[in-house]
Short mmCIF file of C-alpha atoms and ligand atoms in Angstrom, two decimals:
data_model
loop_
_atom_site.label_atom_id
_atom_site.label_comp_id
_atom_site.label_asym_id
_atom_site.label_seq_id
_atom_site.Cartn_x
_atom_site.Cartn_y
_atom_site.Cartn_z
CA MET A 224 -24.90 15.86 -13.07
CA GLY A 225 -25.51 19.28 -11.61
CA ASP A 226 -24.81 23.50 -11.47
CA PRO A 227 -21.33 23.85 -13.30
CA VAL A 228 -18.64 24.23 -11.12
CA ALA A 229 -16.20 27.33 -12.77
CA LEU A 230 -12.50 26.98 -12.04
CA PHE A 231 -10.08 30.33 -11.63
CA ASP A 232 -6.83 29.11 -11.03
CA MET A 233 -3.54 32.24 -11.17
CA ASP A 234 -0.82 31.30 -14.12
CA TYR A 235 3.00 30.38 -13.02
CA PHE A 236 1.11 32.51 -9.87
CA PHE A 237 3.99 33.21 -7.16
CA ALA A 238 6.57 34.27 -10.86
CA GLN A 239 3.83 35.91 -12.26
CA CYS A 240 2.83 38.26 -9.39
CA GLU A 241 7.42 38.41 -9.35
CA GLU A 242 6.66 40.01 -13.68
CA LEU A 243 3.44 41.89 -12.14
CA ARG A 244 6.23 44.12 -9.70
CA ASN A 245 8.69 44.12 -12.21
CA PRO A 246 7.21 43.89 -16.06
CA GLY A 247 11.49 43.60 -16.72
CA LEU A 248 11.38 40.01 -15.69
CA SER A 249 8.53 39.07 -18.46
CA ASP A 250 10.42 38.30 -21.18
CA LYS A 251 13.67 36.65 -19.37
CA PRO A 252 13.38 32.38 -17.59
CA VAL A 253 11.42 33.94 -14.10
CA ALA A 254 12.35 30.72 -11.15
CA VAL A 255 10.91 31.98 -8.00
CA CYS A 256 12.50 29.74 -4.38
CA ILE A 257 11.06 28.69 -1.18
CA PHE A 258 13.60 28.35 1.08
CA THR A 259 12.83 25.82 4.18
CA MET A 260 14.31 25.28 7.31
CA GLY A 261 18.23 25.80 5.84
CA GLU A 262 17.62 23.63 3.19
CA LYS A 263 18.96 24.43 -0.31
CA GLY A 264 15.98 25.77 -2.15
CA ALA A 265 13.25 24.56 -4.13
CA VAL A 266 11.99 26.05 -7.08
CA SER A 267 8.84 26.55 -6.07
CA SER A 268 6.79 28.44 -9.51
CA ALA A 269 8.71 28.68 -13.07
CA ASN A 270 7.30 31.26 -16.04
CA TYR A 271 6.98 29.72 -19.59
CA VAL A 272 9.93 30.88 -20.40
CA ALA A 273 11.79 28.39 -18.47
CA ARG A 274 9.09 25.81 -18.26
CA ARG A 275 10.20 26.34 -22.03
CA LEU A 276 14.07 24.92 -21.02
CA GLY A 277 13.15 22.72 -18.66
CA ILE A 278 13.31 24.55 -15.43
CA ARG A 279 10.08 22.72 -13.46
CA ALA A 280 8.48 23.48 -9.80
CA GLY A 281 10.49 21.08 -7.79
CA MET A 282 13.59 20.85 -8.60
CA PRO A 283 16.40 22.30 -6.84
CA CYS A 284 17.63 25.96 -7.79
CA SER A 285 20.94 24.97 -8.33
CA ARG A 286 20.12 23.52 -11.45
CA VAL A 287 18.15 26.52 -12.41
CA LYS A 288 20.57 28.61 -13.58
CA ASP A 289 22.39 24.92 -15.66
CA LEU A 290 19.43 24.69 -17.07
CA SER A 291 19.65 28.19 -18.67
CA PRO A 292 22.93 31.37 -17.16
CA GLU A 293 20.34 34.03 -17.70
CA ALA A 294 17.78 32.80 -15.18
CA VAL A 295 16.90 34.95 -13.00
CA LEU A 296 15.85 32.78 -9.60
CA ILE A 297 13.79 35.62 -7.46
CA LYS A 298 13.49 34.62 -3.34
CA ALA A 299 9.48 33.54 -2.80
CA ASP A 300 7.42 36.56 -0.40
CA PRO A 301 5.14 34.87 0.41
CA ASP A 302 2.92 38.32 2.41
CA TYR A 303 3.38 39.61 -1.59
CA TYR A 304 1.59 37.12 -2.65
CA LYS A 305 -0.94 36.83 -0.73
CA SER A 306 -2.07 40.76 -1.47
CA VAL A 307 -2.27 40.18 -4.48
CA SER A 308 -3.92 37.00 -4.49
CA SER A 309 -6.65 38.35 -1.29
CA ARG A 310 -7.56 41.30 -4.31
CA ILE A 311 -8.10 38.36 -6.81
CA MET A 312 -10.18 35.87 -4.28
CA ASN A 313 -12.61 39.88 -3.17
CA ILE A 314 -13.11 39.83 -6.71
CA ILE A 315 -14.66 36.07 -7.60
CA LEU A 316 -16.29 36.46 -3.69
CA LYS A 317 -18.27 40.29 -5.45
CA GLU A 318 -18.86 38.62 -8.58
CA PHE A 319 -20.57 34.54 -7.63
CA GLU A 320 -23.45 33.40 -4.34
CA LYS A 321 -20.70 30.09 -3.89
CA VAL A 322 -16.83 30.65 -4.10
CA GLU A 323 -14.58 28.16 -2.03
CA VAL A 324 -11.08 29.36 -2.10
CA ALA A 325 -9.26 26.10 -2.52
CA SER A 326 -5.32 27.57 -2.37
CA ILE A 327 -3.38 31.03 -2.46
CA ASP A 328 -4.60 30.89 -6.41
CA GLU A 329 -6.99 29.18 -6.79
CA ALA A 330 -10.93 29.37 -6.26
CA TYR A 331 -14.17 27.31 -7.14
CA ALA A 332 -16.93 28.82 -8.06
CA GLU A 333 -20.82 27.26 -8.73
CA VAL A 334 -21.76 28.48 -11.76
CA LYS A 335 -26.34 29.13 -12.95
CA ASP A 336 -25.93 26.83 -15.36
CA TYR A 337 -24.71 26.80 -18.69
CA SER A 338 -26.44 29.24 -20.77
CA GLU A 339 -24.12 32.49 -22.60
CA ASP A 340 -24.80 34.23 -20.36
CA ALA A 341 -23.38 32.86 -17.23
CA ILE A 342 -20.58 31.83 -19.67
CA SER A 343 -19.78 34.78 -20.63
CA HIS A 344 -20.32 36.03 -17.50
CA VAL A 345 -17.11 33.73 -16.31
CA LYS A 346 -15.46 35.14 -18.67
CA ALA A 347 -15.88 38.70 -17.44
CA VAL A 348 -14.72 37.66 -14.44
CA LYS A 349 -11.44 36.36 -15.61
CA ASP A 350 -10.71 40.16 -17.88
CA GLU A 351 -11.74 41.97 -14.75
CA ILE A 352 -8.81 39.43 -12.88
CA LEU A 353 -6.50 40.66 -15.58
CA SER A 354 -7.62 44.10 -16.67
CA LYS A 355 -7.89 45.34 -11.77
CA VAL A 356 -5.46 43.64 -10.78
CA GLY A 357 -2.54 41.99 -13.91
CA ILE A 358 -2.82 38.65 -13.28
CA LYS A 359 -3.40 35.80 -16.29
CA CYS A 360 -5.59 33.08 -15.09
CA SER A 361 -7.20 29.82 -16.88
CA VAL A 362 -10.54 28.12 -16.09
CA GLY A 363 -12.22 25.53 -16.93
CA ILE A 364 -15.74 24.52 -16.08
CA GLY A 365 -17.54 21.43 -16.38
CA SER A 366 -20.70 19.31 -13.84
CA ASN A 367 -18.05 19.15 -11.02
CA LYS A 368 -15.05 20.04 -8.75
CA LEU A 369 -12.95 17.08 -11.19
CA ILE A 370 -14.17 18.31 -14.68
CA ALA A 371 -13.80 22.12 -13.85
CA LYS A 372 -10.52 21.40 -12.36
CA ILE A 373 -9.43 18.64 -15.71
CA ALA A 374 -10.78 21.57 -18.48
CA CYS A 375 -8.35 24.54 -16.04
CA GLU A 376 -5.52 22.31 -16.56
CA LEU A 377 -6.37 21.75 -20.25
CA ALA A 378 -7.27 25.55 -21.13
CA LYS A 379 -3.54 26.39 -19.68
CA PRO A 380 -1.94 29.01 -19.83
CA ASN A 381 -4.23 32.09 -20.01
CA GLY A 382 -7.61 29.64 -21.25
CA PHE A 383 -11.14 29.21 -20.98
CA LEU A 384 -12.58 25.80 -21.19
CA VAL A 385 -16.66 24.27 -21.31
CA ILE A 386 -16.51 20.37 -20.88
CA TYR A 387 -20.13 19.61 -21.62
CA ASP A 388 -21.00 16.36 -19.63
CA GLU A 389 -21.54 14.09 -23.73
CA GLU A 390 -18.06 15.12 -23.98
CA ILE A 391 -17.17 14.22 -20.02
CA ASP A 392 -16.05 10.05 -21.80
CA LYS A 393 -14.37 11.17 -24.53
CA VAL A 394 -11.76 13.84 -23.10
CA LEU A 395 -11.64 11.07 -20.24
CA LYS A 396 -10.04 8.42 -22.48
CA GLY A 397 -7.59 11.36 -23.78
CA LEU A 398 -5.59 12.11 -20.72
CA SER A 399 -3.33 9.02 -18.58
CA PRO A 400 -4.24 8.16 -15.84
CA ASP A 401 -1.43 10.55 -14.58
CA GLU A 402 -3.21 14.13 -15.68
CA ILE A 403 -6.81 12.45 -12.87
CA PRO A 404 -6.71 14.55 -10.55
CA PHE A 405 -6.22 14.50 -6.95
CA ILE A 406 -5.34 11.53 -7.49
CA GLY A 407 -1.82 11.00 -5.90
CA LYS A 408 1.00 10.38 -6.82
CA SER A 409 1.46 6.64 -4.49
CA THR A 410 -2.46 5.37 -6.42
CA GLN A 411 -0.68 6.60 -8.89
CA ARG A 412 2.24 4.52 -8.52
CA LYS A 413 -0.22 1.53 -8.03
CA LEU A 414 -2.60 1.60 -10.72
CA ARG A 415 1.18 1.71 -12.77
CA GLU A 416 1.93 -1.87 -11.22
CA MET A 417 -0.76 -2.65 -11.65
CA GLY A 418 -0.46 -2.46 -15.47
CA VAL A 419 -2.85 1.10 -15.85
CA ARG A 420 -0.90 2.47 -19.09
CA THR A 421 -4.29 4.24 -20.07
CA VAL A 422 -7.44 6.19 -18.26
CA GLU A 423 -9.06 2.84 -20.60
CA ASP A 424 -6.83 0.20 -19.21
CA ALA A 425 -7.96 2.04 -15.69
CA GLN A 426 -11.57 1.48 -16.01
CA SER A 427 -11.86 -1.27 -16.73
CA ILE A 428 -10.34 -2.50 -13.39
CA PRO A 429 -13.72 -3.84 -11.22
CA ILE A 430 -14.63 -1.40 -8.16
CA GLU A 431 -13.84 -4.61 -5.65
CA VAL A 432 -10.45 -4.55 -6.95
CA LEU A 433 -9.56 -1.16 -6.56
CA GLN A 434 -12.05 -1.55 -3.32
CA LYS A 435 -9.74 -4.24 -2.20
CA GLU A 436 -6.12 -2.44 -2.81
CA PHE A 437 -6.47 0.90 -1.92
CA GLY A 438 -10.00 1.00 0.51
CA GLU A 439 -13.69 0.66 0.43
CA LYS A 440 -13.81 4.64 0.05
CA LYS A 441 -10.41 5.33 -1.50
CA GLY A 442 -11.52 2.55 -4.27
CA LEU A 443 -15.31 3.74 -4.80
CA MET A 444 -13.74 7.48 -5.78
CA ILE A 445 -10.93 6.21 -8.01
CA TYR A 446 -13.48 4.85 -9.45
CA GLU A 447 -15.89 6.82 -9.97
CA PHE A 448 -13.09 9.91 -10.56
CA LEU A 449 -11.70 7.50 -13.33
CA ARG A 450 -15.18 7.54 -15.00
CA GLY A 451 -15.63 11.75 -14.95
CA ILE A 452 -17.80 11.61 -11.21
CA ASP A 453 -16.90 13.33 -8.18
CA ARG A 454 -19.32 14.15 -5.55
CA ARG A 455 -18.13 16.51 -4.07
CA PRO A 456 -19.63 19.84 -2.88
CA LEU A 457 -18.31 23.12 -2.90
CA ASN A 458 -16.69 23.76 0.12
CA PRO A 459 -17.25 27.84 0.57
CA PHE A 460 -17.38 27.87 4.20
CA ARG A 461 -13.47 26.67 3.65
CA LYS A 462 -11.86 27.61 7.11
CA ARG A 463 -9.24 30.69 6.59
CA LYS A 464 -5.15 30.13 8.33
CA GLU A 465 -5.70 33.17 8.48
CA LEU A 466 -7.40 36.76 7.90
CA ILE A 467 -5.71 39.68 5.70
CA LYS A 468 -7.08 43.28 4.58
CA PHE A 469 -5.64 45.53 2.79
CA ILE A 470 -6.16 49.06 1.67
CA THR A 471 -4.47 50.91 -1.41
CA LEU A 472 -3.19 54.40 0.27
CA ASN A 473 -3.36 57.00 -2.93
CA GLY A 474 -1.21 58.67 -0.94
CA ARG A 475 -2.49 58.81 2.69
CA ASP A 476 -0.65 58.18 5.37
CA PRO A 477 -0.51 54.52 6.82
CA HIS A 478 -1.82 55.92 9.89
CA ASP A 479 -5.14 57.24 8.97
CA VAL A 480 -5.92 53.71 7.98
CA VAL A 481 -5.58 50.76 11.01
CA GLU A 482 -8.65 51.39 11.92
CA GLN A 483 -10.53 50.97 8.96
CA ILE A 484 -8.13 47.92 8.25
CA ALA A 485 -9.13 46.92 12.05
CA ASP A 486 -12.76 47.03 11.38
CA GLY A 487 -12.13 45.00 8.36
CA ILE A 488 -10.63 42.39 9.28
CA LEU A 489 -13.05 41.83 12.56
CA GLU A 490 -15.63 41.83 10.42
CA ARG A 491 -14.74 38.43 9.14
CA LEU A 492 -13.54 37.25 12.15
CA GLY A 493 -17.29 36.07 13.40
CA ASN A 494 -16.62 33.54 16.64
CA ARG A 495 -12.95 33.72 16.78
CA ALA A 496 -10.42 34.82 18.37
CA PHE A 497 -6.74 35.73 16.95
CA ARG A 498 -3.37 35.30 18.39
CA ARG A 499 -0.77 36.24 15.58
CA VAL A 500 -1.36 40.22 14.13
CA GLY A 501 0.41 41.18 11.45
CA VAL A 502 2.33 43.72 9.48
CA VAL A 503 2.25 43.86 5.33
CA LEU A 504 3.41 46.50 3.34
CA ILE A 505 3.85 47.53 -0.85
CA TYR A 506 6.27 49.41 -1.45
CA ARG A 507 6.99 49.73 -5.74
CA GLY A 508 8.98 46.77 -6.01
CA ALA A 509 9.44 45.59 -2.23
CA THR A 510 7.05 44.20 0.63
CA SER A 511 8.41 44.28 4.25
CA SER A 512 6.14 42.91 7.11
CA LYS A 513 6.22 42.29 10.93
CA ARG A 514 3.91 40.10 12.80
CA LYS A 515 3.81 39.13 16.62
CA SER A 516 2.17 36.28 18.79
CA LEU A 517 0.47 37.77 21.87
CA ALA A 518 0.14 36.11 25.11
CA THR A 519 -3.44 35.07 24.39
CA TRP A 520 -6.53 35.00 22.59
CA THR A 521 -8.50 37.67 21.44
CA SER A 522 -10.51 39.81 19.40
CA ASP A 523 -10.18 42.83 21.44
CA ARG A 524 -10.73 46.10 18.50
CA ASP A 525 -8.51 48.39 20.60
CA TYR A 526 -5.99 45.90 21.70
CA LEU A 527 -6.09 44.68 17.43
CA ILE A 528 -5.33 49.29 16.67
CA SER A 529 -2.54 49.55 18.78
CA VAL A 530 -1.12 46.21 17.66
CA LEU A 531 -0.84 46.68 14.01
CA LYS A 532 -0.08 50.79 15.05
CA GLU A 533 3.08 49.67 17.03
CA LEU A 534 3.88 46.74 13.87
CA LEU A 535 2.68 49.75 11.58
CA ASP A 536 6.56 51.75 13.06
CA GLU A 537 7.94 49.00 13.08
CA ALA A 538 7.96 48.15 9.36
CA LEU A 539 7.63 51.86 7.93
CA SER A 540 11.19 52.49 9.93
CA GLU A 541 12.86 49.19 7.92
CA GLN A 542 12.53 51.53 4.40
CA PRO A 543 12.67 55.25 5.73
CA GLY A 544 12.13 57.88 3.10
CA GLU A 545 9.32 55.43 1.09
CA THR A 546 6.22 55.99 0.94
CA PRO A 547 4.67 52.85 0.41
CA ARG A 548 1.33 52.14 -1.87
CA ARG A 549 -0.51 49.65 -0.02
CA VAL A 550 -1.21 48.46 3.22
CA GLY A 551 -1.99 44.67 5.21
CA GLY A 552 -2.90 44.16 8.46
CA PHE A 553 -3.91 40.44 9.26
CA VAL A 554 -4.61 38.19 12.27
CA GLU A 555 -3.70 34.65 12.14
CA ASP A 556 -3.70 31.08 14.11
CA LEU A 557 -7.70 31.21 14.73
CA ARG A 558 -9.20 29.66 17.04
CA GLU A 559 -13.24 29.86 17.49
CA VAL A 560 -14.39 31.15 20.79
CA LYS A 561 -18.01 29.99 22.51
CA GLU A 562 -19.12 34.24 23.12
CA LYS A 563 -19.34 36.10 20.47
CA GLY A 564 -17.24 38.77 22.56
CA LEU A 565 -15.14 37.40 24.41
CA MET A 566 -12.11 39.59 25.40
CA ASP A 567 -9.17 36.84 26.41
CA TYR A 568 -9.80 32.91 25.47
CA LEU A 569 -6.93 30.40 27.00
N1 LIG B 690 2.92 25.96 -4.99
C1 LIG B 690 4.39 25.39 -4.17
N2 LIG B 690 4.94 25.19 -3.75
C2 LIG B 690 4.22 23.38 -4.11
C3 LIG B 690 2.99 24.10 -5.92
C4 LIG B 690 2.88 25.44 -4.81
O1 LIG B 690 5.04 26.82 -3.26
N3 LIG B 690 4.22 22.02 -3.78
C5 LIG B 690 3.03 27.81 -4.08
C6 LIG B 690 3.50 28.45 -6.28
C7 LIG B 690 2.74 28.58 -6.58
C8 LIG B 690 1.31 28.91 -6.68
O2 LIG B 690 1.81 27.58 -5.21
O3 LIG B 690 2.52 29.34 -8.35
C9 LIG B 690 0.51 27.47 -7.49
O4 LIG B 690 0.65 27.16 -7.88
P1 LIG B 690 0.45 26.55 -8.86
O5 LIG B 690 0.81 24.77 -8.85
O6 LIG B 690 -1.43 26.44 -10.21
O7 LIG B 690 1.15 26.77 -10.34
P2 LIG B 690 1.91 27.59 -10.87
O8 LIG B 690 0.45 28.69 -11.04
O9 LIG B 690 3.28 28.67 -10.36
O10 LIG B 690 1.37 27.10 -12.01
P3 LIG B 690 0.12 26.57 -13.37
O11 LIG B 690 0.70 27.82 -14.62
O12 LIG B 690 0.94 25.08 -14.42
O13 LIG B 690 -0.69 26.54 -12.26
CA1 LIG B 691 -1.49 28.22 -11.16
CA1 LIG B 692 -3.72 25.92 -8.09
#
């Protein structure tokens, strides 16, 4: 099999971000709630104290207090979680040549080999995330993304696990079919309907039967996943939906770093243009953000700087007398432009 892959997955990410800015929460059950379009909120992340009381991601927030009257319910603050995420991802991106940022709290990195040096380097990056950002994560290493993900799940929380190729079969057989990553819920349900109870049951299904049931491509993928085979390459060019640049102020006036933020964004913009601009201010214990949609796509530096300044003033006026610790700017709604530097593009 190929070069090893490491998966870094932050533990109870949103809830841990809340503990980070409010350490008094750490020994309390914490549930972060997301409210979508006026719906009743659902738990998006729960710390381990909450999980021990039966509080789980996905459950209605209204149930949390029934399970634990002491539970602390917090409304999700996505801009703040993004700012923590970007600091973590920057550490991982700096330490490895090839990285796929797979989600807000997950990144795969290609590891040279299984040598002691290479493995302890991965461990050192986990430690650096904790010492520099203050976030605990779990890390799994294996010869492909699937095995890395399985190792990471087994390592949670705050763990580190290498699954060597010769251990794959034994590890897989110790899992229930529901614990094989990347196999969706409906596939799992169908497998159960086919009488599958263990991974060994599933492995005994001939490939033709799987392909008949799930289609040629998906059937083959399931067949391979059940054997620890995953041909998906690391995808370091996965398109990000936004570009964000944060700067720690260390006492400076936020206006003095606007150009630096704009340049940090434009550096990574490449052949793309943006149609929405935003600003995030991180205070101790609070976040304030502003965004604005533009009339058209642009990649113009002066225009970006002027919009960032305008949004910065709006955001600052919301917390009068308070000094932010960090300030970030971001651009969203990206699209490719055929010619670099094209100013307006419809
Ligand atoms: N998330 C969400 N809605 C989902 C899944 C996740 O809002 N359906 C958010 C909240 C999580 C973050 O994404 O904190 C990362 O998702 P994970 O599945 O990795 O969950 P956690 O990090 O909370 O828990 P774990 O410690 O098990 O990784
Ligand atoms: Ca996580
Ligand atoms: Ca995750």
